[in-house]
């Protein structure tokens, strides 16, 4: 049984005091909720504060990015070693990083390797653009992204994937539950081909892209979808709390 997961990607939003306020509300409502993993990925500058406010409960933290060296003369970067004090997870390969910060497949592969070596669990994002989608190339694109990100990695124990069609991120235009389920099922089969059936059955694959409290059911009720990576809606405590509670309800029903 895969434990469902809802992860909040706050992106470049919230000052430290805003982060404090937001996480306090979320923590009050969600820290005792079981049978679902809740992950918050605040900006780096708020990690320590958010960690202090959540360490007594079941909410875990993730970083939104990481560098692939342990330490040294890399001005402005944050290493996996530094993150391990606060985080269990790290988002890698988000389309915004590929697009605005020129992260190549090679860089993403290095980040995955180093993170795994520090037992920091990557949430690896893959997804196609609108043009690629319309040309019918979704599977080819995500398979290529997956293969290159995992190149040379023996068995990515604990790896989490997020299928995020680029055209659905922050646009209010989500994929349908069925579309997302199909691509996520395809990704799972790819993990089987790259590794084995156990790895495929164990890997959690999230959907991301304009998930809100009104469309959570559509995605989470799909058998291949293990949870969601939530951007915009995770900045509103009530919405995020509702998404987590709905997801837990749905997955508990389907597993009992
Ligand atoms: P969104 O972002 O929910 O605002 O579309 C999702 C993401 O980029 O992870």
PDB file of C-alpha atoms and ligand atoms in Angstrom:
ATOM      1  CA  UNK A   1       0.000   0.000   0.000  1.00  0.00           C
ATOM      2  CA  UNK A   2       1.322   3.396  -0.964  1.00  0.00           C
ATOM      3  CA  UNK A   3       0.684   6.128   1.592  1.00  0.00           C
ATOM      4  CA  UNK A   4      -0.952   9.107  -0.104  1.00  0.00           C
ATOM      5  CA  UNK A   5       0.919  12.397  -0.056  1.00  0.00           C
ATOM      6  CA  UNK A   6      -0.061  16.017  -0.449  1.00  0.00           C
ATOM      7  CA  UNK A   7       2.847  18.403  -0.881  1.00  0.00           C
ATOM      8  CA  UNK A   8       2.640  22.190  -0.763  1.00  0.00           C
ATOM      9  CA  UNK A   9       4.968  24.114  -3.025  1.00  0.00           C
ATOM     10  CA  UNK A  10       4.894  27.688  -1.797  1.00  0.00           C
ATOM     11  CA  UNK A  11       7.296  28.762  -4.563  1.00  0.00           C
ATOM     12  CA  UNK A  12       8.684  32.326  -4.133  1.00  0.00           C
ATOM     13  CA  UNK A  13       5.840  33.417  -1.877  1.00  0.00           C
ATOM     14  CA  UNK A  14       5.583  34.349   1.809  1.00  0.00           C
ATOM     15  CA  UNK A  15       7.884  36.457   3.950  1.00  0.00           C
ATOM     16  CA  UNK A  16       9.095  34.755   7.113  1.00  0.00           C
ATOM     17  CA  UNK A  17       6.258  36.258   9.152  1.00  0.00           C
ATOM     18  CA  UNK A  18       3.673  35.252   6.535  1.00  0.00           C
ATOM     19  CA  UNK A  19       5.136  31.751   6.486  1.00  0.00           C
ATOM     20  CA  UNK A  20       4.828  31.582  10.271  1.00  0.00           C
ATOM     21  CA  UNK A  21       1.177  32.538  10.155  1.00  0.00           C
ATOM     22  CA  UNK A  22       0.335  30.154   7.322  1.00  0.00           C
ATOM     23  CA  UNK A  23       2.100  27.167   8.807  1.00  0.00           C
ATOM     24  CA  UNK A  24       0.636  27.749  12.254  1.00  0.00           C
ATOM     25  CA  UNK A  25      -2.886  27.441  10.835  1.00  0.00           C
ATOM     26  CA  UNK A  26      -1.982  24.372   8.791  1.00  0.00           C
ATOM     27  CA  UNK A  27      -0.179  22.716  11.679  1.00  0.00           C
ATOM     28  CA  UNK A  28      -3.135  23.176  14.034  1.00  0.00           C
ATOM     29  CA  UNK A  29      -5.473  21.364  11.674  1.00  0.00           C
ATOM     30  CA  UNK A  30      -3.228  18.755  10.125  1.00  0.00           C
ATOM     31  CA  UNK A  31      -0.487  17.725  12.507  1.00  0.00           C
ATOM     32  CA  UNK A  32      -2.559  14.924  14.060  1.00  0.00           C
ATOM     33  CA  UNK A  33      -4.020  13.609  10.808  1.00  0.00           C
ATOM     34  CA  UNK A  34      -2.834  10.102  10.033  1.00  0.00           C
ATOM     35  CA  UNK A  35      -2.639   7.836   6.960  1.00  0.00           C
ATOM     36  CA  UNK A  36      -1.484  10.604   4.674  1.00  0.00           C
ATOM     37  CA  UNK A  37       1.883  12.332   4.307  1.00  0.00           C
ATOM     38  CA  UNK A  38       1.755  16.125   4.481  1.00  0.00           C
ATOM     39  CA  UNK A  39       4.735  17.985   3.118  1.00  0.00           C
ATOM     40  CA  UNK A  40       5.379  21.715   3.077  1.00  0.00           C
ATOM     41  CA  UNK A  41       8.035  23.246   0.851  1.00  0.00           C
ATOM     42  CA  UNK A  42       8.538  26.859   1.952  1.00  0.00           C
ATOM     43  CA  UNK A  43      11.200  29.220   0.607  1.00  0.00           C
ATOM     44  CA  UNK A  44      14.688  28.438   1.979  1.00  0.00           C
ATOM     45  CA  UNK A  45      14.681  31.513   4.184  1.00  0.00           C
ATOM     46  CA  UNK A  46      11.655  30.247   6.124  1.00  0.00           C
ATOM     47  CA  UNK A  47      12.739  26.617   6.499  1.00  0.00           C
ATOM     48  CA  UNK A  48      14.201  26.950  10.002  1.00  0.00           C
ATOM     49  CA  UNK A  49      11.189  28.874  11.307  1.00  0.00           C
ATOM     50  CA  UNK A  50       8.654  26.522   9.740  1.00  0.00           C
ATOM     51  CA  UNK A  51      10.642  23.569  11.058  1.00  0.00           C
ATOM     52  CA  UNK A  52      10.489  24.889  14.640  1.00  0.00           C
ATOM     53  CA  UNK A  53       6.732  25.320  14.344  1.00  0.00           C
ATOM     54  CA  UNK A  54       6.050  21.847  12.919  1.00  0.00           C
ATOM     55  CA  UNK A  55       8.650  19.544  14.455  1.00  0.00           C
ATOM     56  CA  UNK A  56       6.249  18.277  17.145  1.00  0.00           C
ATOM     57  CA  UNK A  57       3.698  16.959  14.663  1.00  0.00           C
ATOM     58  CA  UNK A  58       3.531  14.770  11.583  1.00  0.00           C
ATOM     59  CA  UNK A  59       4.054  17.477   8.942  1.00  0.00           C
ATOM     60  CA  UNK A  60       7.348  17.071   7.105  1.00  0.00           C
ATOM     61  CA  UNK A  61       9.287  19.662   5.175  1.00  0.00           C
ATOM     62  CA  UNK A  62      10.751  19.776   1.725  1.00  0.00           C
ATOM     63  CA  UNK A  63      13.017  22.239  -0.061  1.00  0.00           C
ATOM     64  CA  UNK A  64      12.148  23.701  -3.437  1.00  0.00           C
ATOM     65  CA  UNK A  65      15.635  23.287  -4.832  1.00  0.00           C
ATOM     66  CA  UNK A  66      19.130  22.071  -3.938  1.00  0.00           C
ATOM     67  CA  UNK A  67      22.649  22.247  -5.346  1.00  0.00           C
ATOM     68  CA  UNK A  68      24.497  19.075  -6.231  1.00  0.00           C
ATOM     69  CA  UNK A  69      27.682  19.634  -4.227  1.00  0.00           C
ATOM     70  CA  UNK A  70      28.058  19.028  -0.520  1.00  0.00           C
ATOM     71  CA  UNK A  71      29.909  22.274   0.291  1.00  0.00           C
ATOM     72  CA  UNK A  72      32.427  24.733  -1.071  1.00  0.00           C
ATOM     73  CA  UNK A  73      32.787  27.902  -3.112  1.00  0.00           C
ATOM     74  CA  UNK A  74      29.341  28.035  -4.725  1.00  0.00           C
ATOM     75  CA  UNK A  75      28.082  31.470  -3.710  1.00  0.00           C
ATOM     76  CA  UNK A  76      24.382  31.578  -3.098  1.00  0.00           C
ATOM     77  CA  UNK A  77      23.729  27.842  -3.260  1.00  0.00           C
ATOM     78  CA  UNK A  78      22.273  25.478  -0.644  1.00  0.00           C
ATOM     79  CA  UNK A  79      23.591  21.946  -0.311  1.00  0.00           C
ATOM     80  CA  UNK A  80      21.732  18.724   0.500  1.00  0.00           C
ATOM     81  CA  UNK A  81      23.794  18.445   3.678  1.00  0.00           C
ATOM     82  CA  UNK A  82      22.434  21.783   4.896  1.00  0.00           C
ATOM     83  CA  UNK A  83      18.878  20.749   4.106  1.00  0.00           C
ATOM     84  CA  UNK A  84      19.000  17.509   6.063  1.00  0.00           C
ATOM     85  CA  UNK A  85      18.655  19.488   9.324  1.00  0.00           C
ATOM     86  CA  UNK A  86      15.133  20.505   8.327  1.00  0.00           C
ATOM     87  CA  UNK A  87      13.928  18.561   5.319  1.00  0.00           C
ATOM     88  CA  UNK A  88      13.013  15.046   4.399  1.00  0.00           C
ATOM     89  CA  UNK A  89      12.196  15.917   0.776  1.00  0.00           C
ATOM     90  CA  UNK A  90      13.396  18.147  -2.029  1.00  0.00           C
ATOM     91  CA  UNK A  91      11.621  19.155  -5.230  1.00  0.00           C
ATOM     92  CA  UNK A  92      13.881  18.562  -8.224  1.00  0.00           C
ATOM     93  CA  UNK A  93      13.306  19.302 -11.900  1.00  0.00           C
ATOM     94  CA  UNK A  94      10.310  21.578 -11.484  1.00  0.00           C
ATOM     95  CA  UNK A  95       9.381  23.031 -14.873  1.00  0.00           C
ATOM     96  CA  UNK A  96       9.937  26.573 -13.582  1.00  0.00           C
ATOM     97  CA  UNK A  97      13.529  25.674 -12.784  1.00  0.00           C
ATOM     98  CA  UNK A  98      14.008  23.993 -16.147  1.00  0.00           C
ATOM     99  CA  UNK A  99      12.503  27.008 -17.908  1.00  0.00           C
ATOM    100  CA  UNK A 100      13.755  30.076 -15.988  1.00  0.00           C
ATOM    101  CA  UNK A 101      17.014  28.757 -14.559  1.00  0.00           C
ATOM    102  CA  UNK A 102      18.136  26.628 -17.476  1.00  0.00           C
ATOM    103  CA  UNK A 103      18.295  23.416 -15.489  1.00  0.00           C
ATOM    104  CA  UNK A 104      19.363  20.748 -17.905  1.00  0.00           C
ATOM    105  CA  UNK A 105      18.656  17.040 -17.692  1.00  0.00           C
ATOM    106  CA  UNK A 106      22.262  16.520 -16.649  1.00  0.00           C
ATOM    107  CA  UNK A 107      21.965  18.969 -13.741  1.00  0.00           C
ATOM    108  CA  UNK A 108      18.723  17.346 -12.636  1.00  0.00           C
ATOM    109  CA  UNK A 109      20.371  13.933 -12.673  1.00  0.00           C
ATOM    110  CA  UNK A 110      23.240  15.249 -10.506  1.00  0.00           C
ATOM    111  CA  UNK A 111      20.797  16.806  -8.042  1.00  0.00           C
ATOM    112  CA  UNK A 112      18.879  13.542  -7.721  1.00  0.00           C
ATOM    113  CA  UNK A 113      22.074  11.566  -7.127  1.00  0.00           C
ATOM    114  CA  UNK A 114      23.451  13.876  -4.465  1.00  0.00           C
ATOM    115  CA  UNK A 115      20.101  14.213  -2.703  1.00  0.00           C
ATOM    116  CA  UNK A 116      19.665  10.444  -2.532  1.00  0.00           C
ATOM    117  CA  UNK A 117      23.180  10.077  -1.160  1.00  0.00           C
ATOM    118  CA  UNK A 118      22.146  12.328   1.744  1.00  0.00           C
ATOM    119  CA  UNK A 119      18.865  10.431   2.189  1.00  0.00           C
ATOM    120  CA  UNK A 120      16.954  13.471   1.090  1.00  0.00           C
ATOM    121  CA  UNK A 121      13.979  12.166  -0.899  1.00  0.00           C
ATOM    122  CA  UNK A 122      13.590  13.810  -4.301  1.00  0.00           C
ATOM    123  CA  UNK A 123      10.166  14.788  -5.570  1.00  0.00           C
ATOM    124  CA  UNK A 124      11.106  14.604  -9.238  1.00  0.00           C
ATOM    125  CA  UNK A 125       8.847  16.654 -11.506  1.00  0.00           C
ATOM    126  CA  UNK A 126       8.216  15.745 -15.126  1.00  0.00           C
ATOM    127  CA  UNK A 127       5.729  17.158 -17.580  1.00  0.00           C
ATOM    128  CA  UNK A 128       5.134  18.260 -21.146  1.00  0.00           C
ATOM    129  CA  UNK A 129       4.461  21.672 -22.666  1.00  0.00           C
ATOM    130  CA  UNK A 130       1.219  22.576 -24.407  1.00  0.00           C
ATOM    131  CA  UNK A 131       2.803  22.133 -27.859  1.00  0.00           C
ATOM    132  CA  UNK A 132       4.192  18.743 -26.908  1.00  0.00           C
ATOM    133  CA  UNK A 133       0.825  17.737 -25.540  1.00  0.00           C
ATOM    134  CA  UNK A 134      -1.033  18.859 -28.640  1.00  0.00           C
ATOM    135  CA  UNK A 135       1.441  17.039 -30.873  1.00  0.00           C
ATOM    136  CA  UNK A 136       0.667  13.814 -28.980  1.00  0.00           C
ATOM    137  CA  UNK A 137       4.170  13.619 -27.526  1.00  0.00           C
ATOM    138  CA  UNK A 138       3.360  13.574 -23.806  1.00  0.00           C
ATOM    139  CA  UNK A 139       4.550  10.016 -23.176  1.00  0.00           C
ATOM    140  CA  UNK A 140       7.717  10.432 -25.183  1.00  0.00           C
ATOM    141  CA  UNK A 141       8.625  13.627 -23.299  1.00  0.00           C
ATOM    142  CA  UNK A 142       7.946  12.375 -19.780  1.00  0.00           C
ATOM    143  CA  UNK A 143       9.675   9.035 -20.457  1.00  0.00           C
ATOM    144  CA  UNK A 144      12.757  10.927 -21.656  1.00  0.00           C
ATOM    145  CA  UNK A 145      12.757  13.220 -18.624  1.00  0.00           C
ATOM    146  CA  UNK A 146      12.387  10.264 -16.276  1.00  0.00           C
ATOM    147  CA  UNK A 147      15.116   8.204 -17.900  1.00  0.00           C
ATOM    148  CA  UNK A 148      17.659  11.015 -17.951  1.00  0.00           C
ATOM    149  CA  UNK A 149      16.904  12.079 -14.367  1.00  0.00           C
ATOM    150  CA  UNK A 150      17.488   8.533 -13.120  1.00  0.00           C
ATOM    151  CA  UNK A 151      20.435   7.652 -15.358  1.00  0.00           C
ATOM    152  CA  UNK A 152      23.062   5.653 -13.501  1.00  0.00           C
ATOM    153  CA  UNK A 153      21.009   5.422 -10.314  1.00  0.00           C
ATOM    154  CA  UNK A 154      20.745   1.868  -8.984  1.00  0.00           C
ATOM    155  CA  UNK A 155      17.487   1.823  -7.094  1.00  0.00           C
ATOM    156  CA  UNK A 156      15.915   5.127  -6.161  1.00  0.00           C
ATOM    157  CA  UNK A 157      14.529   4.019  -2.815  1.00  0.00           C
ATOM    158  CA  UNK A 158      12.045   6.579  -1.533  1.00  0.00           C
ATOM    159  CA  UNK A 159      11.867   8.510  -4.793  1.00  0.00           C
ATOM    160  CA  UNK A 160       8.628  10.404  -5.426  1.00  0.00           C
ATOM    161  CA  UNK A 161       7.481  11.512  -8.850  1.00  0.00           C
ATOM    162  CA  UNK A 162       5.187  14.378  -9.743  1.00  0.00           C
ATOM    163  CA  UNK A 163       3.537  14.553 -13.126  1.00  0.00           C
ATOM    164  CA  UNK A 164       2.971  18.229 -13.812  1.00  0.00           C
ATOM    165  CA  UNK A 165       1.850  19.168 -17.312  1.00  0.00           C
ATOM    166  CA  UNK A 166       3.417  22.604 -17.839  1.00  0.00           C
ATOM    167  CA  UNK A 167       0.242  23.982 -19.404  1.00  0.00           C
ATOM    168  CA  UNK A 168      -1.653  23.202 -16.195  1.00  0.00           C
ATOM    169  CA  UNK A 169       0.714  24.910 -13.747  1.00  0.00           C
ATOM    170  CA  UNK A 170      -0.632  28.125 -12.297  1.00  0.00           C
ATOM    171  CA  UNK A 171      -3.017  28.512 -15.231  1.00  0.00           C
ATOM    172  CA  UNK A 172      -6.244  27.314 -13.650  1.00  0.00           C
ATOM    173  CA  UNK A 173      -6.361  24.781 -16.518  1.00  0.00           C
ATOM    174  CA  UNK A 174      -5.883  21.355 -14.936  1.00  0.00           C
ATOM    175  CA  UNK A 175      -5.632  18.094 -16.836  1.00  0.00           C
ATOM    176  CA  UNK A 176      -8.617  15.790 -16.410  1.00  0.00           C
ATOM    177  CA  UNK A 177      -8.344  13.083 -13.789  1.00  0.00           C
ATOM    178  CA  UNK A 178      -8.389  10.471 -16.532  1.00  0.00           C
ATOM    179  CA  UNK A 179      -5.626  12.133 -18.555  1.00  0.00           C
ATOM    180  CA  UNK A 180      -3.440  12.448 -15.481  1.00  0.00           C
ATOM    181  CA  UNK A 181      -4.153   8.859 -14.435  1.00  0.00           C
ATOM    182  CA  UNK A 182      -3.145   7.562 -17.848  1.00  0.00           C
ATOM    183  CA  UNK A 183       0.184   9.390 -17.918  1.00  0.00           C
ATOM    184  CA  UNK A 184       0.915   8.453 -14.315  1.00  0.00           C
ATOM    185  CA  UNK A 185       0.178   4.794 -15.088  1.00  0.00           C
ATOM    186  CA  UNK A 186       2.592   5.114 -18.004  1.00  0.00           C
ATOM    187  CA  UNK A 187       5.282   6.556 -15.698  1.00  0.00           C
ATOM    188  CA  UNK A 188       4.778   3.644 -13.311  1.00  0.00           C
ATOM    189  CA  UNK A 189       5.299   1.177 -16.163  1.00  0.00           C
ATOM    190  CA  UNK A 190       8.478   3.050 -17.043  1.00  0.00           C
ATOM    191  CA  UNK A 191       9.753   2.582 -13.496  1.00  0.00           C
ATOM    192  CA  UNK A 192       9.037  -1.125 -13.931  1.00  0.00           C
ATOM    193  CA  UNK A 193      11.100  -1.182 -17.119  1.00  0.00           C
ATOM    194  CA  UNK A 194      13.956   0.852 -15.611  1.00  0.00           C
ATOM    195  CA  UNK A 195      13.982  -1.114 -12.317  1.00  0.00           C
ATOM    196  CA  UNK A 196      11.416  -3.753 -11.441  1.00  0.00           C
ATOM    197  CA  UNK A 197       7.812  -4.382 -10.469  1.00  0.00           C
ATOM    198  CA  UNK A 198       8.464  -3.738  -6.758  1.00  0.00           C
ATOM    199  CA  UNK A 199       9.941  -0.323  -7.503  1.00  0.00           C
ATOM    200  CA  UNK A 200       6.963   0.466  -9.747  1.00  0.00           C
ATOM    201  CA  UNK A 201       4.460  -0.549  -7.088  1.00  0.00           C
ATOM    202  CA  UNK A 202       6.288   1.378  -4.374  1.00  0.00           C
ATOM    203  CA  UNK A 203       6.961   4.660  -6.118  1.00  0.00           C
ATOM    204  CA  UNK A 204       4.476   7.354  -5.226  1.00  0.00           C
ATOM    205  CA  UNK A 205       3.396   9.484  -8.156  1.00  0.00           C
ATOM    206  CA  UNK A 206       1.639  12.785  -7.563  1.00  0.00           C
ATOM    207  CA  UNK A 207      -0.315  14.972  -9.930  1.00  0.00           C
ATOM    208  CA  UNK A 208       0.413  18.706  -9.985  1.00  0.00           C
ATOM    209  CA  UNK A 209      -1.086  21.603 -11.914  1.00  0.00           C
ATOM    210  CA  UNK A 210      -3.945  23.824 -10.712  1.00  0.00           C
ATOM    211  CA  UNK A 211      -5.093  21.430  -7.998  1.00  0.00           C
ATOM    212  CA  UNK A 212      -7.646  23.124  -5.731  1.00  0.00           C
ATOM    213  CA  UNK A 213     -10.114  22.069  -3.074  1.00  0.00           C
ATOM    214  CA  UNK A 214     -12.776  21.791  -5.766  1.00  0.00           C
ATOM    215  CA  UNK A 215     -10.987  19.357  -8.090  1.00  0.00           C
ATOM    216  CA  UNK A 216      -9.068  17.241  -5.554  1.00  0.00           C
ATOM    217  CA  UNK A 217     -11.588  14.384  -5.769  1.00  0.00           C
ATOM    218  CA  UNK A 218     -11.244  14.144  -9.525  1.00  0.00           C
ATOM    219  CA  UNK A 219      -7.513  13.439  -9.233  1.00  0.00           C
ATOM    220  CA  UNK A 220      -7.218  11.603  -5.974  1.00  0.00           C
ATOM    221  CA  UNK A 221      -9.974   9.110  -6.806  1.00  0.00           C
ATOM    222  CA  UNK A 222      -7.870   7.829  -9.725  1.00  0.00           C
ATOM    223  CA  UNK A 223      -6.113   4.567  -8.891  1.00  0.00           C
ATOM    224  CA  UNK A 224      -2.650   5.511 -10.200  1.00  0.00           C
ATOM    225  CA  UNK A 225      -2.555   8.953  -8.562  1.00  0.00           C
ATOM    226  CA  UNK A 226      -1.064   8.847  -5.059  1.00  0.00           C
ATOM    227  CA  UNK A 227      -1.470  12.485  -4.160  1.00  0.00           C
ATOM    228  CA  UNK A 228      -0.864  16.023  -5.325  1.00  0.00           C
ATOM    229  CA  UNK A 229       1.790  18.698  -5.529  1.00  0.00           C
ATOM    230  CA  UNK A 230      -0.109  21.897  -4.871  1.00  0.00           C
ATOM    231  CA  UNK A 231       1.143  25.385  -5.719  1.00  0.00           C
ATOM    232  CA  UNK A 232      -1.266  28.338  -5.585  1.00  0.00           C
ATOM    233  CA  UNK A 233      -3.917  26.628  -3.459  1.00  0.00           C
ATOM    234  CA  UNK A 234      -1.346  25.693  -0.815  1.00  0.00           C
ATOM    235  CA  UNK A 235      -0.917  29.369   0.083  1.00  0.00           C
ATOM    236  CA  UNK A 236      -4.432  29.467   1.479  1.00  0.00           C
ATOM    237  CA  UNK A 237      -4.516  27.510   4.714  1.00  0.00           C
ATOM    238  CA  UNK A 238      -8.190  26.547   4.479  1.00  0.00           C
ATOM    239  CA  UNK A 239      -7.859  25.269   0.915  1.00  0.00           C
ATOM    240  CA  UNK A 240      -4.756  23.269   1.652  1.00  0.00           C
ATOM    241  CA  UNK A 241      -6.293  21.745   4.786  1.00  0.00           C
ATOM    242  CA  UNK A 242      -9.381  20.803   2.799  1.00  0.00           C
ATOM    243  CA  UNK A 243      -7.287  19.207   0.024  1.00  0.00           C
ATOM    244  CA  UNK A 244      -5.415  17.056   2.563  1.00  0.00           C
ATOM    245  CA  UNK A 245      -8.592  15.992   4.353  1.00  0.00           C
ATOM    246  CA  UNK A 246     -10.400  15.141   1.130  1.00  0.00           C
ATOM    247  CA  UNK A 247      -7.447  13.145  -0.151  1.00  0.00           C
ATOM    248  CA  UNK A 248      -7.198  11.154   3.054  1.00  0.00           C
ATOM    249  CA  UNK A 249     -10.900  10.402   2.985  1.00  0.00           C
ATOM    250  CA  UNK A 250     -10.845   9.192  -0.617  1.00  0.00           C
ATOM    251  CA  UNK A 251      -7.744   7.056  -0.324  1.00  0.00           C
ATOM    252  CA  UNK A 252      -8.929   5.509   2.955  1.00  0.00           C
ATOM    253  CA  UNK A 253     -12.210   4.542   1.326  1.00  0.00           C
ATOM    254  CA  UNK A 254     -10.525   2.971  -1.665  1.00  0.00           C
ATOM    255  CA  UNK A 255      -8.068   1.019   0.478  1.00  0.00           C
ATOM    256  CA  UNK A 256     -10.656  -0.395   2.911  1.00  0.00           C
TER     257      UNK A 256
HETATM  258  P1  LIG B   1      -0.152  25.221  -9.194  1.00  0.00           P
HETATM  259  O1  LIG B   1       1.388  24.796  -9.130  1.00  0.00           O
HETATM  260  O2  LIG B   1      -0.904  24.337  -8.239  1.00  0.00           O
HETATM  261  O3  LIG B   1      -0.167  26.667  -8.794  1.00  0.00           O
HETATM  262  O4  LIG B   1      -0.595  25.012 -10.598  1.00  0.00           O
HETATM  263  C1  LIG B   1       1.764  23.458  -9.017  1.00  0.00           C
HETATM  264  C2  LIG B   1       3.270  23.332  -9.050  1.00  0.00           C
HETATM  265  O5  LIG B   1       3.915  24.074  -9.809  1.00  0.00           O
HETATM  266  O6  LIG B   1       3.856  22.513  -8.344  1.00  0.00           O
END
